[in-house]
CSV table of C-alpha atoms and ligand atoms in Angstrom, one decimal:
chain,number,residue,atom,x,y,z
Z,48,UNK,CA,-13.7,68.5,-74.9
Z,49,UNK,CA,-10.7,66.9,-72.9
Z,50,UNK,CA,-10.5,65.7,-69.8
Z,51,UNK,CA,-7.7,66.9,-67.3
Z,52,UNK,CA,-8.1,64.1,-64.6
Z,53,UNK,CA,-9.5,60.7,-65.5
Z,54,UNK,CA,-10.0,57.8,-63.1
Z,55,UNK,CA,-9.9,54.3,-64.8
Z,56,UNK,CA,-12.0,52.2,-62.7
Z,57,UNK,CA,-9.8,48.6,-62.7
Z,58,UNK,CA,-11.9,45.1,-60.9
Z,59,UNK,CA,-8.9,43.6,-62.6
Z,60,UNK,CA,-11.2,41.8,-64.8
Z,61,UNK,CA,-9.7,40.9,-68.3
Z,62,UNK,CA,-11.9,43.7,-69.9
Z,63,UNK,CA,-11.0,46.4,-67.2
Z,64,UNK,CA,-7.5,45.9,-67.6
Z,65,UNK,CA,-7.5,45.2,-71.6
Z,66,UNK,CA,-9.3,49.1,-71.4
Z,67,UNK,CA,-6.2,51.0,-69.8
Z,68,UNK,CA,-5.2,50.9,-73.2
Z,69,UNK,CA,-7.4,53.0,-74.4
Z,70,UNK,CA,-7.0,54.9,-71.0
Z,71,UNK,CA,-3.8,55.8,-72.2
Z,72,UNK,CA,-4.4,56.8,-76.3
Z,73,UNK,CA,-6.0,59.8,-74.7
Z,74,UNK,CA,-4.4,60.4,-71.5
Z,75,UNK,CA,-0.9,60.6,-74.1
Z,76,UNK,CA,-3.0,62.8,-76.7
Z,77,UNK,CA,-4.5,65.4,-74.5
Z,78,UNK,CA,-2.2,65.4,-71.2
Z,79,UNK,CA,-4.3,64.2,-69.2
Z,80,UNK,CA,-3.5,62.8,-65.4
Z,81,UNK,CA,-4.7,59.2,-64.8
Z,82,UNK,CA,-5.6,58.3,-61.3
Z,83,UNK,CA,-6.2,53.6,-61.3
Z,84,UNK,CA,-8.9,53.2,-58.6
Z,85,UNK,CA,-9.8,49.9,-57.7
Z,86,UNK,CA,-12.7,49.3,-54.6
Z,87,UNK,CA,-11.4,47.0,-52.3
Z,88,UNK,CA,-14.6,44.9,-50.7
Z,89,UNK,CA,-12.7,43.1,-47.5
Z,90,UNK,CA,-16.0,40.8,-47.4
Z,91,UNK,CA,-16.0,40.1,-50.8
Z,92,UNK,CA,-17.6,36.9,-51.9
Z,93,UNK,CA,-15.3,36.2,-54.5
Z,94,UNK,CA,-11.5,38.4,-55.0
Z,95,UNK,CA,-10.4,39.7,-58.0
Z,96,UNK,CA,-9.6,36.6,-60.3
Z,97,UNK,CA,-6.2,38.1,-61.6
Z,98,UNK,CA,-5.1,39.1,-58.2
Z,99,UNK,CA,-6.4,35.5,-56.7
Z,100,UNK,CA,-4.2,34.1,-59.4
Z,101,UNK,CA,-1.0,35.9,-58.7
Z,102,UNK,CA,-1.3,36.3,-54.8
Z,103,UNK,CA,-2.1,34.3,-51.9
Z,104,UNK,CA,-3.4,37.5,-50.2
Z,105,UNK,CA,-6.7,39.6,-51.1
Z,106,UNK,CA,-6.2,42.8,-49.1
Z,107,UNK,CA,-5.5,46.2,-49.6
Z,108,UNK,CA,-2.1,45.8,-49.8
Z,109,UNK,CA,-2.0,43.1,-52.9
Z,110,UNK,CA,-4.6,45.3,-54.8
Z,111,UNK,CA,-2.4,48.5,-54.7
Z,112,UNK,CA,0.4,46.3,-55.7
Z,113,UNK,CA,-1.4,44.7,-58.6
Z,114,UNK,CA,-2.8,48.3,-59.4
Z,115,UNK,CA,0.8,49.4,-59.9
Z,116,UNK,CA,1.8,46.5,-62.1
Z,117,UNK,CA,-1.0,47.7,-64.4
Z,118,UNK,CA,0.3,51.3,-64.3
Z,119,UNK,CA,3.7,49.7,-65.3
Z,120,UNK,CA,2.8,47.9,-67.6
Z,121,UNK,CA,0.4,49.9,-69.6
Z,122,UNK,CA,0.8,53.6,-68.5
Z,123,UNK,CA,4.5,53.8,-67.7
Z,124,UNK,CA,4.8,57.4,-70.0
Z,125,UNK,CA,2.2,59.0,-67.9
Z,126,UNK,CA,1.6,61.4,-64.9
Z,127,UNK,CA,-0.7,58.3,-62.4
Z,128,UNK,CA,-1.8,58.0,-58.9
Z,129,UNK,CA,-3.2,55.0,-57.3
Z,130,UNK,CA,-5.8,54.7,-55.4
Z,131,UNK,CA,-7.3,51.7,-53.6
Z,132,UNK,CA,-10.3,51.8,-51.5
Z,133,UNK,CA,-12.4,49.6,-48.8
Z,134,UNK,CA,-15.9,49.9,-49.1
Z,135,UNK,CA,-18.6,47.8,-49.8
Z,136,UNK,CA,-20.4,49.9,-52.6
Z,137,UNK,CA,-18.0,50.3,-55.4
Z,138,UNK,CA,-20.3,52.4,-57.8
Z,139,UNK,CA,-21.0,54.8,-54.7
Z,140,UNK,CA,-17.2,54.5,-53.3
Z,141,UNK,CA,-15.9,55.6,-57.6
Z,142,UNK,CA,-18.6,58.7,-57.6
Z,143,UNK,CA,-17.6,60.1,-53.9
Z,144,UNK,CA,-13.8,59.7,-55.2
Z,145,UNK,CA,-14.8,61.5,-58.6
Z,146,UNK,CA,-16.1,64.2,-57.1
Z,147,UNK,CA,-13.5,65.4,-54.3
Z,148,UNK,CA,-10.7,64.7,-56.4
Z,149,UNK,CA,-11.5,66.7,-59.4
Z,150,UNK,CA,-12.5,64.1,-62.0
Z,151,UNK,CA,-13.7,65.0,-65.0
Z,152,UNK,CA,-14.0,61.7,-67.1
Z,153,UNK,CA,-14.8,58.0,-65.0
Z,154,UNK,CA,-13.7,55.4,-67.4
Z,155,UNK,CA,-15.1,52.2,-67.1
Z,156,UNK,CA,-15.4,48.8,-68.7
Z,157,UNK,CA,-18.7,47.6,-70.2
Z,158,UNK,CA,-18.2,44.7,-68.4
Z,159,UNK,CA,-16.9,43.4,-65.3
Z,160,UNK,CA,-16.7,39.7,-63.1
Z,161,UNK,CA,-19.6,38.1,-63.9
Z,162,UNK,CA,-21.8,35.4,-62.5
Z,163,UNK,CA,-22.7,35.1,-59.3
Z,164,UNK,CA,-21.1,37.8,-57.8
Z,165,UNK,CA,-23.1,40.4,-60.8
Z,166,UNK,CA,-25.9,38.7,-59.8
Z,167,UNK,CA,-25.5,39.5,-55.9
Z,168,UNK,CA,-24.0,43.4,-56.5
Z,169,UNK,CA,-25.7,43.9,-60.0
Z,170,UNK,CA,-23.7,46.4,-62.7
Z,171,UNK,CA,-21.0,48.9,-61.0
Z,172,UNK,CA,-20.9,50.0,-64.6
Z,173,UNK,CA,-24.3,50.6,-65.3
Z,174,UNK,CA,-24.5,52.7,-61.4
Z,175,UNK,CA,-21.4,54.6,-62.3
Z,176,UNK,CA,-23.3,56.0,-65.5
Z,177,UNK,CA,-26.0,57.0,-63.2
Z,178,UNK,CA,-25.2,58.6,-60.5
Z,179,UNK,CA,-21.9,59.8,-61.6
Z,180,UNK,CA,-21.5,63.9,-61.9
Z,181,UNK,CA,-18.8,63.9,-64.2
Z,182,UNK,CA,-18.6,62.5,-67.9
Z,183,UNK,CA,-18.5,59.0,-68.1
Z,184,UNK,CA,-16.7,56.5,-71.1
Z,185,UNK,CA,-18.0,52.8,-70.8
Z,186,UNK,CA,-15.2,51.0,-73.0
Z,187,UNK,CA,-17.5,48.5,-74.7
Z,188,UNK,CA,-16.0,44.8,-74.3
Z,189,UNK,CA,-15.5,43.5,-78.5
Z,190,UNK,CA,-16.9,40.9,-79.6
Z,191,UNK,CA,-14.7,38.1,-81.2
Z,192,UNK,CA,-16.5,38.0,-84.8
Z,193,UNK,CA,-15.1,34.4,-85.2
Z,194,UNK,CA,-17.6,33.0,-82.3
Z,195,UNK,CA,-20.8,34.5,-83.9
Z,196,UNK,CA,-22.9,32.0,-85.6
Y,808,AMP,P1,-19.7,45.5,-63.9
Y,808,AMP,O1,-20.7,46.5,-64.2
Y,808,AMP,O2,-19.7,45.1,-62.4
Y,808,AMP,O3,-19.7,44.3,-64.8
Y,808,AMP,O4,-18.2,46.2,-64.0
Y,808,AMP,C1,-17.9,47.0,-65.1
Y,808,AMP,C2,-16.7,47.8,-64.9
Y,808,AMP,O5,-16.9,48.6,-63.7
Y,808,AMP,C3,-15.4,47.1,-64.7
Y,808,AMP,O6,-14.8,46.8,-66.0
Y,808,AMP,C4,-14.6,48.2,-64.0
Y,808,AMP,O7,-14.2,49.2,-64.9
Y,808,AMP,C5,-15.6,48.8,-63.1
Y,808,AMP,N1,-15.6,48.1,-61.7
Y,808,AMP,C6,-16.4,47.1,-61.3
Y,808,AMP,N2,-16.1,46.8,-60.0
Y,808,AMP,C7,-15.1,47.6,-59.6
Y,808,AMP,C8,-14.4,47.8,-58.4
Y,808,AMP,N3,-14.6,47.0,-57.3
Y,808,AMP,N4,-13.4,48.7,-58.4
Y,808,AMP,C9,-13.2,49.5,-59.5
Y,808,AMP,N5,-13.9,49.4,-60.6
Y,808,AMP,C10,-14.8,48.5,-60.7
């Protein structure tokens, strides 16, 4: 099976980013198109960490920008649309997306920003496998094998 059109789903979190590289192993080995989605929430509680850290701004604007960074930086060889959208249900907002643009893989990260904000909008991840109508691959955060006991 290979996917034709896969949409990486990027919170900008250290492990969402850190998976583009896998995004690209297999966009590069079976020709696939890569569309970067990331769901904007303008009411957020707390903005994207990276972004926060590299912009004094947390709008639509910034996260297309920083979307296309990552694309840069990691994807640069590759056929990939951006897509940056304001909605308060991400997992909801990813599937909709998935499903009129022609998806057929949803890529996400195992985990996401943490804390209090997981605790108030629980696992986009976990929602994404769920209700999702196309394949999805949950790139599993490693553990660092020096910090177990
Ligand atoms: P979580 O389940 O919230 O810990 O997030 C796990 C993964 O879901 C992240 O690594 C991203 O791949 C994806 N994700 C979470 N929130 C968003 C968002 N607002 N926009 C796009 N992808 C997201």
């Amino acid at each position: 099976m290979s996917a034709k059109h896969i949409l990486a789903c990027v919170d900008f979190s250290a492990h969402s980013t850190r998976s583009l590289a896998e995004v690209g192993e297999y966009a590069r080995a079976n020709g696939s198109k890569v569309t970067l989605i990331h769901v904007s929430d303008p009411q957020a509680f707390i903005p994207p960490q990276a972004v926060l850290e590299t912009a004094s701004t947390n709008d639509e604007t910034t996260h297309r920008a920083a979307l296309a960074k990552l694309r840069d930086q990691n994807l640069g060889d590759i056929e990939v649309d951006i897509a940056v959208l304001v909605d308060h249900a991400p997992a909801k907002a990813i599937c909709d997306y998935a499903e009129e643009h022609g998806v057929d893989l949803i890529v996400v990260g195992s985990h996401g920003r943490g804390g209090v904000e997981r605790w108030l909008i629980g696992s986009v991840a976990e929602r994404v496998v769920r209700h999702a109508s196309s394949n999805v691959y949950v790139v599993r955060q490693r553990l660092q094998t020096a910090s177990l006991p």
